PDB file of C-alpha atoms and ligand atoms in Angstrom:
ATOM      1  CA  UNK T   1     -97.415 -54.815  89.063  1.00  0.00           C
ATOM      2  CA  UNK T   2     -98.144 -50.984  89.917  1.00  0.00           C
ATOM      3  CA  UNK T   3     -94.788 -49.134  88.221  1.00  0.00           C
ATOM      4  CA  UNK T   4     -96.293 -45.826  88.914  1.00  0.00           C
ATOM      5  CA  UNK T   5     -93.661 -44.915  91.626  1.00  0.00           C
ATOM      6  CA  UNK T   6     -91.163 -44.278  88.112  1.00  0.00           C
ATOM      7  CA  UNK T   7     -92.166 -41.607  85.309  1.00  0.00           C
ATOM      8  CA  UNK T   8     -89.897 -42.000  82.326  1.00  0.00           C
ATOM      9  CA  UNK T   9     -88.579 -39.020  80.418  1.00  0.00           C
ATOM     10  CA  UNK T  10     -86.993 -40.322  76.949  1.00  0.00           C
ATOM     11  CA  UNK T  11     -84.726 -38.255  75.005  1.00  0.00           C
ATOM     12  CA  UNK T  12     -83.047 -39.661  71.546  1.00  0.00           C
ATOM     13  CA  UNK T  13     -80.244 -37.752  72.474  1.00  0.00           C
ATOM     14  CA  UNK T  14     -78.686 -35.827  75.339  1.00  0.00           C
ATOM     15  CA  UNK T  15     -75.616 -34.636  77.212  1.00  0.00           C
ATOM     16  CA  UNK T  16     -76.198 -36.972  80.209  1.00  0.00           C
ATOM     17  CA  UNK T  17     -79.066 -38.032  82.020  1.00  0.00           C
ATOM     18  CA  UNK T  18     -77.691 -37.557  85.340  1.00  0.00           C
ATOM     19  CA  UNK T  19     -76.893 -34.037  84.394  1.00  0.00           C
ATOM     20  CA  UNK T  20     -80.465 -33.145  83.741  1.00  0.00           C
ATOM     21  CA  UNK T  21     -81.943 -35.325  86.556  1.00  0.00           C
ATOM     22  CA  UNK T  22     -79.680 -33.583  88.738  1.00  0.00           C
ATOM     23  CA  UNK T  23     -80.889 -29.946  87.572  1.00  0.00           C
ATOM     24  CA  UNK T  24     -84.356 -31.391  87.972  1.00  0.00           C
ATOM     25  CA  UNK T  25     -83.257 -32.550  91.206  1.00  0.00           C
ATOM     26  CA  UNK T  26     -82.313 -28.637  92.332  1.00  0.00           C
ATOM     27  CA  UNK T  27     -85.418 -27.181  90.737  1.00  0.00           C
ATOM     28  CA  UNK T  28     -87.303 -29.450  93.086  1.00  0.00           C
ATOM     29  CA  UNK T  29     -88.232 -32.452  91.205  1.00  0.00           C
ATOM     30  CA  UNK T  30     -90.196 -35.209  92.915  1.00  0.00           C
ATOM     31  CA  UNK T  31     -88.173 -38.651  93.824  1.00  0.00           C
ATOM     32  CA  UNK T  32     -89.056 -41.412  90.610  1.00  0.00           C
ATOM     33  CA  UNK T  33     -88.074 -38.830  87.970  1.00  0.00           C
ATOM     34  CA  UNK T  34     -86.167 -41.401  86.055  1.00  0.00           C
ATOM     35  CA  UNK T  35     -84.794 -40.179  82.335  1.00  0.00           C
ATOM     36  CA  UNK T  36     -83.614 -42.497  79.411  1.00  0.00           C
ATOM     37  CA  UNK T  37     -81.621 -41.988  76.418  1.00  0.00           C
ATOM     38  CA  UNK T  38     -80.404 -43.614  73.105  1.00  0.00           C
ATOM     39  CA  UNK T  39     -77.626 -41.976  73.027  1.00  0.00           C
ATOM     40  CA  UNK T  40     -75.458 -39.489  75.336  1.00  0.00           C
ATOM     41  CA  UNK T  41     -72.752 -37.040  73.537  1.00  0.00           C
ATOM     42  CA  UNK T  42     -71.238 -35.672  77.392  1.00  0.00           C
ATOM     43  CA  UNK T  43     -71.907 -39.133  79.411  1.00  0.00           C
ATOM     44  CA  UNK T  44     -69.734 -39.227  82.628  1.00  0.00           C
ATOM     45  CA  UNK T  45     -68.217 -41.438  84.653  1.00  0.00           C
ATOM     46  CA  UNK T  46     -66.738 -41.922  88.250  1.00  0.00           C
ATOM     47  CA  UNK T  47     -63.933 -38.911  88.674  1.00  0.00           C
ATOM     48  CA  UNK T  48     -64.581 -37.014  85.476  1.00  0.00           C
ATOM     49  CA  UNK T  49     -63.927 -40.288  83.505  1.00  0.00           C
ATOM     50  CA  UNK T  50     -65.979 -40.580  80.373  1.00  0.00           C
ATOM     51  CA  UNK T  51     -68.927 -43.164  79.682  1.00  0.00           C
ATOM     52  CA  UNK T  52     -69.577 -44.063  75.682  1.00  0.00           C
ATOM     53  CA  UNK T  53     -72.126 -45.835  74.010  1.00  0.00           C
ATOM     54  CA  UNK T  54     -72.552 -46.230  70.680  1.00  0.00           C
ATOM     55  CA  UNK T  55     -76.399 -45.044  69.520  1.00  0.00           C
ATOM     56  CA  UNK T  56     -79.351 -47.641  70.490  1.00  0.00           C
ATOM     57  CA  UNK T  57     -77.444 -50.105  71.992  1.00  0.00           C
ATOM     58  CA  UNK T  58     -77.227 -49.347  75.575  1.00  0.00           C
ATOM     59  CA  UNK T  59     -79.506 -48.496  78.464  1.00  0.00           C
ATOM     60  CA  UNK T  60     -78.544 -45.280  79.900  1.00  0.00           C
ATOM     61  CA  UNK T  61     -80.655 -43.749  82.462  1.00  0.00           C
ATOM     62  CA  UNK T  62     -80.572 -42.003  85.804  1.00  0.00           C
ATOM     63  CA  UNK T  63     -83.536 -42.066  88.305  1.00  0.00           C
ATOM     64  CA  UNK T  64     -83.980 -39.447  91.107  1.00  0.00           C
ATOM     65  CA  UNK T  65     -84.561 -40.853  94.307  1.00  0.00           C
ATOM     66  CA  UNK T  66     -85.204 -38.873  98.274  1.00  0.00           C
ATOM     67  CA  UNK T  67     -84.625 -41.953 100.559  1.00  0.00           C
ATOM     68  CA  UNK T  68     -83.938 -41.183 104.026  1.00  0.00           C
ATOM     69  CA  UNK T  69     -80.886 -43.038 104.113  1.00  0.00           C
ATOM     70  CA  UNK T  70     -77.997 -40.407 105.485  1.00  0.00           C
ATOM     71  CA  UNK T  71     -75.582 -39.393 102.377  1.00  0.00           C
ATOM     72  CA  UNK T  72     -73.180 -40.819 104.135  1.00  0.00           C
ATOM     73  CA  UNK T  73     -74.367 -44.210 102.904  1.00  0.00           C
ATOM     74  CA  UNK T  74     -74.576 -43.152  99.491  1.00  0.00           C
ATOM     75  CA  UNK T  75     -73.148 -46.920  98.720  1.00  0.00           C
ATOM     76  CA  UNK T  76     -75.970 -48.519  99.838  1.00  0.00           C
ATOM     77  CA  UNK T  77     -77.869 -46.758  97.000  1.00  0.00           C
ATOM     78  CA  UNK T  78     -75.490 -47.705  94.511  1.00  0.00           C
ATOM     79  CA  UNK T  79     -75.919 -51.237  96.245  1.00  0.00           C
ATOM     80  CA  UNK T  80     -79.816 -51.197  96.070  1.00  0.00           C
ATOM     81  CA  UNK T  81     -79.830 -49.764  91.976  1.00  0.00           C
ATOM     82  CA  UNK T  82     -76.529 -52.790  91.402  1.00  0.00           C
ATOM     83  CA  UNK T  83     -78.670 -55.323  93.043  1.00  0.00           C
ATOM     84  CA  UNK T  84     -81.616 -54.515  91.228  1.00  0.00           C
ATOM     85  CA  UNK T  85     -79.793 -54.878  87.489  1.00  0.00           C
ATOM     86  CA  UNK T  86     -78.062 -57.916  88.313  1.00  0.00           C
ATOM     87  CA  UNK T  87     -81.572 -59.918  89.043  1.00  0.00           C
ATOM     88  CA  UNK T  88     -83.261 -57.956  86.037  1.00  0.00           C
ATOM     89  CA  UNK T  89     -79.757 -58.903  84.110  1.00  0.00           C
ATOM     90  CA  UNK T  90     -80.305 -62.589  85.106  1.00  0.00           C
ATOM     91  CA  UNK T  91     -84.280 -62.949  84.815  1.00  0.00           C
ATOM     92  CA  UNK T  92     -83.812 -61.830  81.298  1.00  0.00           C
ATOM     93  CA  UNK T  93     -80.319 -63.754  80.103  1.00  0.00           C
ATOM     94  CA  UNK T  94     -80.692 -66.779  82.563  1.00  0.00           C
ATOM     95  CA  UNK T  95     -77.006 -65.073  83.354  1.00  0.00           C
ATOM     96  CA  UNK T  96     -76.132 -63.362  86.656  1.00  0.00           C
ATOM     97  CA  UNK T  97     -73.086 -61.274  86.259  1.00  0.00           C
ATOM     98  CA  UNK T  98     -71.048 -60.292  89.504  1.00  0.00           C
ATOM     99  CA  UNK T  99     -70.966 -57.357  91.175  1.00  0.00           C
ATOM    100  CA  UNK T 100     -67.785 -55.613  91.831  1.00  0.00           C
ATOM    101  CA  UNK T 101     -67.523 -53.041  94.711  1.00  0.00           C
ATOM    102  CA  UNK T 102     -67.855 -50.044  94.010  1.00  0.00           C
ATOM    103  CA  UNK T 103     -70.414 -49.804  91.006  1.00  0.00           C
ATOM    104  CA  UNK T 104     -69.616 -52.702  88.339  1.00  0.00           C
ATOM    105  CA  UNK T 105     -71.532 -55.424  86.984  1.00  0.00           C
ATOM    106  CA  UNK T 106     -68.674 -58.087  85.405  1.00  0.00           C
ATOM    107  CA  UNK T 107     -68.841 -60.803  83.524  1.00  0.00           C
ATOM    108  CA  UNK T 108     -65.725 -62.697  83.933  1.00  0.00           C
ATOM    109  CA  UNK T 109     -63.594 -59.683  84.660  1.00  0.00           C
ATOM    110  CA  UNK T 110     -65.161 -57.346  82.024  1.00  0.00           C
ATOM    111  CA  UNK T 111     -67.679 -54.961  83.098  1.00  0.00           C
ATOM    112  CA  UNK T 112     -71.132 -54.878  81.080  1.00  0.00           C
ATOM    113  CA  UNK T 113     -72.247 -51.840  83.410  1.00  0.00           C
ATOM    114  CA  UNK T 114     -71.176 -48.925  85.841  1.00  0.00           C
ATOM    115  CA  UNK T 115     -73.507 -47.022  88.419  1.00  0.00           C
ATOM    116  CA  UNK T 116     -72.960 -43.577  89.022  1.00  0.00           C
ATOM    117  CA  UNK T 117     -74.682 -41.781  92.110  1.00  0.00           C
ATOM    118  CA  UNK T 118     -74.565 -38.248  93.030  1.00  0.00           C
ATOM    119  CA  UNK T 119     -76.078 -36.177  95.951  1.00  0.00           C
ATOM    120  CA  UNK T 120     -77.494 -33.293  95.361  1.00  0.00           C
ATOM    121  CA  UNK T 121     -78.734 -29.897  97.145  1.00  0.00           C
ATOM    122  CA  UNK T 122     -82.254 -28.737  96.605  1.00  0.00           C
ATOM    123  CA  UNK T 123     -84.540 -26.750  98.748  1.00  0.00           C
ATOM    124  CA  UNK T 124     -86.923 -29.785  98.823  1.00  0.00           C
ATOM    125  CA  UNK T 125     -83.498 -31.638 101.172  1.00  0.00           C
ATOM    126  CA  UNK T 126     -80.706 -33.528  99.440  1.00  0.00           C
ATOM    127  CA  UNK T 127     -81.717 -35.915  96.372  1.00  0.00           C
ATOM    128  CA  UNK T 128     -79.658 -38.912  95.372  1.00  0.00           C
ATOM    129  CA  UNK T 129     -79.392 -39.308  91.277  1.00  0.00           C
ATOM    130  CA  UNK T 130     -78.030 -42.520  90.573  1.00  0.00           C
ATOM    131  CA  UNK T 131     -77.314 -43.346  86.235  1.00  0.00           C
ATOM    132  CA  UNK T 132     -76.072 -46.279  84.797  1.00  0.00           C
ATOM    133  CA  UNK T 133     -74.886 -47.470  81.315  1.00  0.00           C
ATOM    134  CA  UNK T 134     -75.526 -51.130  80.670  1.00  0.00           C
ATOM    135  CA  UNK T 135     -73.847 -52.208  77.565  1.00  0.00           C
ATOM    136  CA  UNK T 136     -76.683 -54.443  75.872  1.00  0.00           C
ATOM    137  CA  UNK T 137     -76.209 -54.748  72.043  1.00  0.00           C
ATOM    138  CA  UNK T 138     -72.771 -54.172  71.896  1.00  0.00           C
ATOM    139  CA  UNK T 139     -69.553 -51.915  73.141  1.00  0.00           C
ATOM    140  CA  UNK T 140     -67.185 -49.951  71.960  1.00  0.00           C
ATOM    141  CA  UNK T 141     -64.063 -52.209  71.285  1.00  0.00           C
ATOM    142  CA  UNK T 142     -61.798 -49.853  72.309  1.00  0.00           C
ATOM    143  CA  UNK T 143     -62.948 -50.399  76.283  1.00  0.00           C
ATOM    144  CA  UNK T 144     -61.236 -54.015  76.009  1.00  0.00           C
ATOM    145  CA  UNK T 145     -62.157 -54.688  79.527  1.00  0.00           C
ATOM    146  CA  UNK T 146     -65.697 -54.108  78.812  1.00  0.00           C
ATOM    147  CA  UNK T 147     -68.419 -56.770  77.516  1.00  0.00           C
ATOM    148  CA  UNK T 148     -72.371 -56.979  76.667  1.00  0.00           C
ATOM    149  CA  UNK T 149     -75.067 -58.435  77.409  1.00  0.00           C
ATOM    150  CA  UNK T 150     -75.174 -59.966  73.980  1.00  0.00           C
ATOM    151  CA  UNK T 151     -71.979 -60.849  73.828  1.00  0.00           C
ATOM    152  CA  UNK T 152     -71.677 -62.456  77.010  1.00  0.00           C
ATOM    153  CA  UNK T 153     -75.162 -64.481  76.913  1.00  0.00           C
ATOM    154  CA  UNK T 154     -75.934 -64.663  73.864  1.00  0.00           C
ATOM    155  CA  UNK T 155     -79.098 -63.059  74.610  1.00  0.00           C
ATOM    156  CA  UNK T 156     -80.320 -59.646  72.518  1.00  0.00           C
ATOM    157  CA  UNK T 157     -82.246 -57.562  75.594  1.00  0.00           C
ATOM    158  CA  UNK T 158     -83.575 -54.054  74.275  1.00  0.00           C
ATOM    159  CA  UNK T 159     -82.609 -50.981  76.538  1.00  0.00           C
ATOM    160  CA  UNK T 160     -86.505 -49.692  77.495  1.00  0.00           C
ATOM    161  CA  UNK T 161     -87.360 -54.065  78.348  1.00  0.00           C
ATOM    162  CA  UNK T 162     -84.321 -53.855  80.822  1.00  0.00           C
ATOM    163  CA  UNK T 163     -85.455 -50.523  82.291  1.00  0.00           C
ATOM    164  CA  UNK T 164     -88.867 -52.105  82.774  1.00  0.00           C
ATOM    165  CA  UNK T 165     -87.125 -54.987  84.458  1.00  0.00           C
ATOM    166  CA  UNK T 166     -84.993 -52.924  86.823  1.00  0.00           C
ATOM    167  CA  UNK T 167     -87.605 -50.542  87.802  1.00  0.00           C
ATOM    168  CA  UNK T 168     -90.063 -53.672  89.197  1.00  0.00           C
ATOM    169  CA  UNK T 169     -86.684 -54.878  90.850  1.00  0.00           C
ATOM    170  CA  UNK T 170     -86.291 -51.249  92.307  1.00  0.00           C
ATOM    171  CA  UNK T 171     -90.322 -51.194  93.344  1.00  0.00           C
ATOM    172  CA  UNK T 172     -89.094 -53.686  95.872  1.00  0.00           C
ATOM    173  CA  UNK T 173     -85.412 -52.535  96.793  1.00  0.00           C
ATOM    174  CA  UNK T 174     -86.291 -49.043  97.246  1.00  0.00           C
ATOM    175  CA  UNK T 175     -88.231 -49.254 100.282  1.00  0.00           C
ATOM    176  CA  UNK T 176     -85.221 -50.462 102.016  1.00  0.00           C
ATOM    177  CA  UNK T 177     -83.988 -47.144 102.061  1.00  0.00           C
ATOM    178  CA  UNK T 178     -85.988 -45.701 104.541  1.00  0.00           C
ATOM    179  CA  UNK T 179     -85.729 -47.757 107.969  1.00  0.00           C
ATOM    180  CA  UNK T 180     -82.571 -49.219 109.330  1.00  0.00           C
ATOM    181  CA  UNK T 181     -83.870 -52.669 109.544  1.00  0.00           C
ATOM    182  CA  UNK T 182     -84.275 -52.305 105.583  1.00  0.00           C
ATOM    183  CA  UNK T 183     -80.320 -51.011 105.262  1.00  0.00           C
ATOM    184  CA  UNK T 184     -79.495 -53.917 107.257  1.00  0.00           C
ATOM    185  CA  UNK T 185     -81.294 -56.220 105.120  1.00  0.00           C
ATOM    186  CA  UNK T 186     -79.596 -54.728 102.045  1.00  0.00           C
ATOM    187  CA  UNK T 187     -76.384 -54.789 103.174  1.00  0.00           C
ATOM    188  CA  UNK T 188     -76.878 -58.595 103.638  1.00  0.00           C
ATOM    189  CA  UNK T 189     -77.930 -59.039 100.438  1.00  0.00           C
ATOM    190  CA  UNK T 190     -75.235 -56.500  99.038  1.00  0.00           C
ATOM    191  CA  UNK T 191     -72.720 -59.002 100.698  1.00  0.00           C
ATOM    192  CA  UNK T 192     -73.819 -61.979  99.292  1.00  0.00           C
ATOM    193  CA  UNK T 193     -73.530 -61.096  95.921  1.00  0.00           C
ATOM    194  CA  UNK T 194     -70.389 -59.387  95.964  1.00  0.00           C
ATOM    195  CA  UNK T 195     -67.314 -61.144  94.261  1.00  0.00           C
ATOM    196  CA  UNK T 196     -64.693 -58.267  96.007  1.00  0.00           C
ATOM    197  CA  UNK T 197     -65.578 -60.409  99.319  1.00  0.00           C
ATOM    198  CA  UNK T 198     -63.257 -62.535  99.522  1.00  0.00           C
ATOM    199  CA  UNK T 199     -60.730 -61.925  96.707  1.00  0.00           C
ATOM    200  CA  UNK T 200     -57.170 -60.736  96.713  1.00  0.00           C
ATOM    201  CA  UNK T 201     -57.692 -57.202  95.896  1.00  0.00           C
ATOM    202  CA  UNK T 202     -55.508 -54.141  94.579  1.00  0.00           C
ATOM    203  CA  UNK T 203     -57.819 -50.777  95.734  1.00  0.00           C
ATOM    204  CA  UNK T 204     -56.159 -47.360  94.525  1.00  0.00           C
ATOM    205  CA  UNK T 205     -57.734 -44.432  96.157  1.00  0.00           C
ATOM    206  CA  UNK T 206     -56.515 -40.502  95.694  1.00  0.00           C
ATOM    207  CA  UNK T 207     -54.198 -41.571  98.658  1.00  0.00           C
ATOM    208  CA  UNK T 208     -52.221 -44.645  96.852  1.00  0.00           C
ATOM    209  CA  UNK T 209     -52.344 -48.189  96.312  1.00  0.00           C
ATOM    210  CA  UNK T 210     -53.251 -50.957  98.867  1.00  0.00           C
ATOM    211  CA  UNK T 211     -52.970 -54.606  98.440  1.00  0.00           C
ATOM    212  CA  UNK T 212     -54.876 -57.303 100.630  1.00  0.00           C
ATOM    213  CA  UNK T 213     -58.411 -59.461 100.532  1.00  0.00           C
ATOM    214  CA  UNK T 214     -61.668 -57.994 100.651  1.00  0.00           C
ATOM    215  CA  UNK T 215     -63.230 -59.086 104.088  1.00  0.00           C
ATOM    216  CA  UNK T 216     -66.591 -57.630 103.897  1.00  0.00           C
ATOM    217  CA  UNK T 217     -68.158 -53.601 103.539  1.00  0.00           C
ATOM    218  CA  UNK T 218     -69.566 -51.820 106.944  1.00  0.00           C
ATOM    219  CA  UNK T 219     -73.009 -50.783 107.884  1.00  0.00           C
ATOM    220  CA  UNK T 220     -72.985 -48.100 105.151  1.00  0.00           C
ATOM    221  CA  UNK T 221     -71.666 -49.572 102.476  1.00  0.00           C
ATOM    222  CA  UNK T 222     -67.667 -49.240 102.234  1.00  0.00           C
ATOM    223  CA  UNK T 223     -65.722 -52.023 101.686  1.00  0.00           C
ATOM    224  CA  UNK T 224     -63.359 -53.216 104.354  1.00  0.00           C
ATOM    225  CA  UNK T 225     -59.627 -55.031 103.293  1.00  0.00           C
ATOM    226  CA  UNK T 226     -57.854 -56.823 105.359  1.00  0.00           C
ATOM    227  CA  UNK T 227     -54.677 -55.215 104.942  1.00  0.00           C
ATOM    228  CA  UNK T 228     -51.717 -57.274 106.613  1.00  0.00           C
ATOM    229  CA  UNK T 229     -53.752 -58.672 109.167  1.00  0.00           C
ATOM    230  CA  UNK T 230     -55.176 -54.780 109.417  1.00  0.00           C
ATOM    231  CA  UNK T 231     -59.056 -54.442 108.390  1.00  0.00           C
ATOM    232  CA  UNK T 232     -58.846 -51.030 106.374  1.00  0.00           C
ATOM    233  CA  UNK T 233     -62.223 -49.472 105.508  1.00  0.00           C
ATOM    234  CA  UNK T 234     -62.692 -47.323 101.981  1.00  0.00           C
ATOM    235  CA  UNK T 235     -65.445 -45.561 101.255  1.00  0.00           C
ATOM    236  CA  UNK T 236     -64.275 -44.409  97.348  1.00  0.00           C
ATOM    237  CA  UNK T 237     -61.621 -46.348  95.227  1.00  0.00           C
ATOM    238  CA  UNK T 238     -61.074 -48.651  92.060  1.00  0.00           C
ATOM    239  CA  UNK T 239     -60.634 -52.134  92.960  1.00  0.00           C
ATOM    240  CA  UNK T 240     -58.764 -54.676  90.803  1.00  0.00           C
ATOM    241  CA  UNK T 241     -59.236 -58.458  91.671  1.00  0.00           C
ATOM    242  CA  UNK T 242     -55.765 -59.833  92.255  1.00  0.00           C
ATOM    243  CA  UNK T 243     -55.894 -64.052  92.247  1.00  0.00           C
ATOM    244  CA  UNK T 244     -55.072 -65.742  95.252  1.00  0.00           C
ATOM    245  CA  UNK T 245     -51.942 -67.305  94.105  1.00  0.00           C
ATOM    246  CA  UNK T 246     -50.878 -63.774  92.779  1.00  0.00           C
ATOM    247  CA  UNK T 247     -51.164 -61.851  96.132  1.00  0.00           C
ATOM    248  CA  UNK T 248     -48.969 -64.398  98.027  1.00  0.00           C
TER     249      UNK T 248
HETATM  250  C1  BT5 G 301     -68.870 -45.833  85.945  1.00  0.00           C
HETATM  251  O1  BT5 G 301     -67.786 -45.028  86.153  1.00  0.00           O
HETATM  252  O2  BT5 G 301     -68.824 -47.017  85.729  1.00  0.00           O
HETATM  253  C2  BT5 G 301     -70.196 -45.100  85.991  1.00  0.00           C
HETATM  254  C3  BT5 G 301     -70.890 -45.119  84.667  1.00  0.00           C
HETATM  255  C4  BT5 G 301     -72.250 -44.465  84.725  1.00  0.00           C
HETATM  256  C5  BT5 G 301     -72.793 -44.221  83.350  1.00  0.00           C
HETATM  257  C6  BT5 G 301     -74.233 -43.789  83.375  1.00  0.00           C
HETATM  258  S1  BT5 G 301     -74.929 -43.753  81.779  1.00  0.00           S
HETATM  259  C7  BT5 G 301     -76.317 -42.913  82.330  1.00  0.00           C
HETATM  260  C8  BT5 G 301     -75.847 -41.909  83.390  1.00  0.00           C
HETATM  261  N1  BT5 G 301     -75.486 -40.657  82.791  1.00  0.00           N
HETATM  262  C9  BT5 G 301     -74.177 -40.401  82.874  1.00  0.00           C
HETATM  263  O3  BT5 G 301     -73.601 -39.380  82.414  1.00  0.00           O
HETATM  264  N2  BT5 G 301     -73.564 -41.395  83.536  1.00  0.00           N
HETATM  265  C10 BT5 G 301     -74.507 -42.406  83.970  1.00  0.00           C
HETATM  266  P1  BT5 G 301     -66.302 -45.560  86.341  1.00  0.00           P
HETATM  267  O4  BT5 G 301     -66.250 -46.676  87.326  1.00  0.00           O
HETATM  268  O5  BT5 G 301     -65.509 -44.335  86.630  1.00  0.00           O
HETATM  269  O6  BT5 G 301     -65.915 -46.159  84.935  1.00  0.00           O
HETATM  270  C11 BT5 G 301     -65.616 -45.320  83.845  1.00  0.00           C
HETATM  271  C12 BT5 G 301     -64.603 -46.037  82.973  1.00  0.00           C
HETATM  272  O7  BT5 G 301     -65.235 -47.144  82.321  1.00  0.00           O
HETATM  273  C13 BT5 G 301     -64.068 -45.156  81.842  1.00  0.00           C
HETATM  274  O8  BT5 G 301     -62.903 -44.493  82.252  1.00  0.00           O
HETATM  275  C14 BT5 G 301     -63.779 -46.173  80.739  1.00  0.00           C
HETATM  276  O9  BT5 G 301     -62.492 -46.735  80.904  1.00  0.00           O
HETATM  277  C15 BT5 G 301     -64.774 -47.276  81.005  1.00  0.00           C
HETATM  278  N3  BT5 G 301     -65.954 -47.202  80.120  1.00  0.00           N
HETATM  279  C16 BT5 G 301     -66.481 -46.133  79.477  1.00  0.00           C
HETATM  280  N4  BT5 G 301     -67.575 -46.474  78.790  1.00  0.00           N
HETATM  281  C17 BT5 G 301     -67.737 -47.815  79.006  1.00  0.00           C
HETATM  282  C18 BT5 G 301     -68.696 -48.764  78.572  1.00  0.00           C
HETATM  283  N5  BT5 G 301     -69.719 -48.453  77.766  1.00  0.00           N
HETATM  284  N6  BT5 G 301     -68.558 -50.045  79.014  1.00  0.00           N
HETATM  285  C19 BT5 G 301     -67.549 -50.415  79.834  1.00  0.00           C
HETATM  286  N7  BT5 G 301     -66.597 -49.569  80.265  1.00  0.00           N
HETATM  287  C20 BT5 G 301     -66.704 -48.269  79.847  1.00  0.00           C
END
């Protein structure tokens, strides 16, 4: 299959590699600028929270993409990059993890990767960097809520074979992007493979803490609660699943 729509920059080491997509981003960079790294000393996070990996054992990468898709739906990008790991996750385990709204892949409850996308200004119109960290070989035990790919399947997948996996997986999510029809179709797909839908959820945003169950997300992505018979749409948040018995 032609991959030529990705060009891979590896680095052994690096601050982050959505920090220097992004700066290619400004200087003009073309969208499928995608960079890789064994190892990242500054890697970030959601809300200035930290992302480690110990050397050579996770994929960490951010790809630069120009979709058409409004920044307003930056979720559906997140959406298109989650769905895209969790089939190259299962075709190479024989596991599918779930995905949790906003940007985790879980197994059980502990999350094996995080997505991280940022929009950024450039003369050439706004670019969308999106990174994530997949723990493969292992994780640091101090995240206790966090798991690998190993360690959860059984199944040893090197970093740069999961990168090729995603990026065919993205060759045919990306063009989605573009057209509404396509955003329509993802969101479908985006629905059907969340776990949030459906659960008893706890979602903290920088304006508090709601309780309710996760009834679906909206034509751009955010996730809508029903909150005391109240549908209550968020477009940024942490989510906690909450069992059912737990919430009544
Ligand atoms: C995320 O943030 O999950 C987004 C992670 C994106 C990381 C990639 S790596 C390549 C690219 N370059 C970057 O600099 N970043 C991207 P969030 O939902 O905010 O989760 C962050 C939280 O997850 C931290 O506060 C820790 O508690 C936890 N954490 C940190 N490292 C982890 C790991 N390796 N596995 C699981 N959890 C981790």
């Amino acid at each position: 299959m032609d991959t030529s729509r990705w060009r891979v920059e590896t680095f052994s080491s690096i601050d982050s590699t959505n920090t220097w997509v992004e700066e290619q981003a400004r200087a003009g960079a073309a969208e499928g600028l995608v960079a890789r790294t064994d190892f990242q000393t500054a890697g970030r996070g959601r809300l200035d929270r930290v992302w480690e990996a110990p050397p050579e054992t996770a994929l960490l990468c951010s790809v630069l993409l120009r979709p058409a898709v409004a920044a307003d739906s930056l979720q559906l990008v997140v959406a298109a990059v989650a769905l895209a790991l969790r089939t190259a996750v299962a075709k190479l385990t024989m596991r599918t993890p779930d995905l949790k709204w906003p940007n985790d892949l879980l197994f059980g409850e502990k999350k094996v990767a995080g997505i991280l996308a940022e929009v950024v200004a450039s003369a050439a119109g706004p670019a969308i960097v999106v990174g994530f960290g997949v723990n493969c070989l292992s994780v640091d035990p101090t995240f206790t809520q966090a798991t690998s790919l190993a360690a959860a399947t059984g199944v040893d997948v090197a970093p740069t074979t999961l990168l090729q996996e995603v990026l065919l997986e993205l060759d045919v999510l990306r063009p989605l992007l573009d057209r509404p029809a396509g955003l329509v179709v993802l969101r479908s797909l985006y629905l059907e493979s969340l776990v949030t839908v459906g659960q008893g959820l706890q979602v903290t945003t920088p304006a508090g803490v709601v309780e309710g169950v996760g009834v679906g997300v909206d034509e751009s992505g955010r996730l809508v609660v029903d909150v005391n018979g109240q549908h209550q749409v968020f477009g940024v948040g942490d989510v906690v699943h909450v069992r059912a018995q737990e919430q009544l």
